């Protein structure tokens, strides 16, 4: 890791994220990797607020705030315009939450990826609609409490696998990353920056407010998600070549769940079932990586 | 007749018999648009098909985005226009309805996007024929709206739309009747590129997404600033009214013709004035000529510019009449035809105002013939009292039968 990259800052102090917000950390690292020749498109999400109200801006790159469901389409238009103006160097980046990516924005994202638009789509995934007050999204994991899956009706459906959905589009590059693994995150963002066509980066991004965790636990919990195989770090090229970037020790999921208020209703039996699901998903991923024609 | 309505005294041009849709495509090509995006919907398709051919053949140096929905079509242009290029899309009916949220975004972001909108009825039941309710339902989104009567006007208005949009930083809708205009072949003067270039210089955005001068666009606007932003939009609308008049002069200087915000026919001494927008106007021209020949004191007011609404001009045009008959091919449920509402509102503070009667006709593409318009005239002439100010014209008996089933 070149140090000068880490010294560059494209995010000013004074942003208005909650203390310990993983999404703020994720943006800071991403921009360090991408550098100043970047245009950032932000559909409605926590970052619509974090970026700062008129006339201030937290980011030192151009930002276009836009409607919730338009990330893929607006980026297509910005790219087309920059190309027409002769600027083929600038990286066009959509920065959206899980709701804006997995749910309402999925059509525009799928459309843009099918057209292989030359842009980078980054989803910072805090596993719910946080900006509107912690409602479930299709990224909310099995077992989680949210304000729309409260009480006995905690979410009994699996998290949508967005990377696999995009891989099914044969997207040139799709990768996961985590705020707890900055070198990996920066390396992937740089790799994505150097590529052409549609690229997707899925960043696991803790939310102390929505996950009911202390702010100072943010990074630790993000790291545990990777170490327990709940959120494996991997990348897929051309929808075919899988690479697992980190081989976890395979800790049990139990501790991860116990640390978060959003899972506090889960019984030992629930956790046993979740462990099975996680093992199953991990085995599937390993099969895909093992079956890859790489080597 | 269009060939009589439009003269071309200036510059060289080529007269061709083309479809209304293609008159718009030609204008977009001549305007040297840089990014086009569109999603197909009948009867808008011919406009963008022709443009995609131009892009494929290289006769138009634009990027053509074949997006997956109307919603994304407009979103893509919001991105492109924010990056400082000239943009165009076209849609109709359900497509426009799907864009609704982004119509507000485009206007609020003060982007000079131009869109051709082919007036088509909304479902259910499915209906592809002309009806103005789709565009009029978007009247409060901050888009300028220009209604066209024929192919020449569609071409001229589209070129002017870019000028106007870029002058006041608001998006513009150029509106055409489905089929009656979009699919009708007429002789149209296609101006030379050089003349259009003289009238419409390349687009220079004041602000754009630019990594060498980073700015944030469309961010959180708290109560202490939002209202001023909206006031500025209204100021831009007022400026657009002024610009529109000036623009006609500039246009006439280059092309030898122009189109007013509204047009009056035989209104000076008219007792009754018929008000129309779109292709119905051509039919009404004939009716007015016919009735005048019979000694009836009737006039015609054609509305072209609907947003901004030219209130003062409308007052001047209508104030001497005893009665005004507005024909609406649209409807606001629970109220009345939309043009009738607006005309009434424009006149209500005049001391001696004419009575305004609203006639709803031709919804879903039903033909509004010379007979229908003549009938409207005679009914207006006979009408007394205020109980019959809003009337539906030509309803079939069967509709009443269905309505009375308990
Ligand atoms: C069409 C539309 N529907 C609803 C909203 C309200 N809204 C704004 S942000 C948001 C949730 C965003 O969730 P996510 O994308 O997960 O990002 P996060 O807030 O978690 O950062 C919602 C529902 C909106 N802006 N637009
Ligand atoms: S609610 Fe969560 S994601 Fe949003 S700013 Fe706060 S910590 Fe960050």
mmCIF file of C-alpha atoms and ligand atoms in Angstrom, chain A residues 17-18 21 46 50 126 130 207-209, ligand 2:
data_model
loop_
_atom_site.group_PDB
_atom_site.id
_atom_site.type_symbol
_atom_site.label_atom_id
_atom_site.label_comp_id
_atom_site.label_asym_id
_atom_site.label_seq_id
_atom_site.Cartn_x
_atom_site.Cartn_y
_atom_site.Cartn_z
ATOM 1 C CA UNK A 17 -22.853 11.392 10.139
ATOM 2 C CA UNK A 18 -23.583 9.796 13.504
ATOM 3 C CA UNK A 21 -20.838 5.670 11.136
ATOM 4 C CA UNK A 46 -27.923 8.842 4.801
ATOM 5 C CA UNK A 50 -23.846 13.448 5.631
ATOM 6 C CA UNK A 126 -25.818 -0.805 6.363
ATOM 7 C CA UNK A 130 -31.340 4.141 7.905
ATOM 8 C CA UNK A 207 -24.464 1.691 11.486
ATOM 9 C CA UNK A 208 -24.278 2.160 15.256
ATOM 10 C CA UNK A 209 -27.675 3.869 15.263
HETATM 11 S S1 LIG C 2 -27.997 6.316 10.724
HETATM 12 FE FE1 LIG C 2 -26.343 4.867 10.470
HETATM 13 S S2 LIG C 2 -25.682 5.020 8.354
HETATM 14 FE FE2 LIG C 2 -26.904 6.820 8.823
HETATM 15 S S3 LIG C 2 -25.416 8.382 9.434
HETATM 16 FE FE3 LIG C 2 -26.100 7.371 11.315
HETATM 17 S S4 LIG C 2 -24.655 5.713 11.614
HETATM 18 FE FE4 LIG C 2 -24.395 6.403 9.518
#
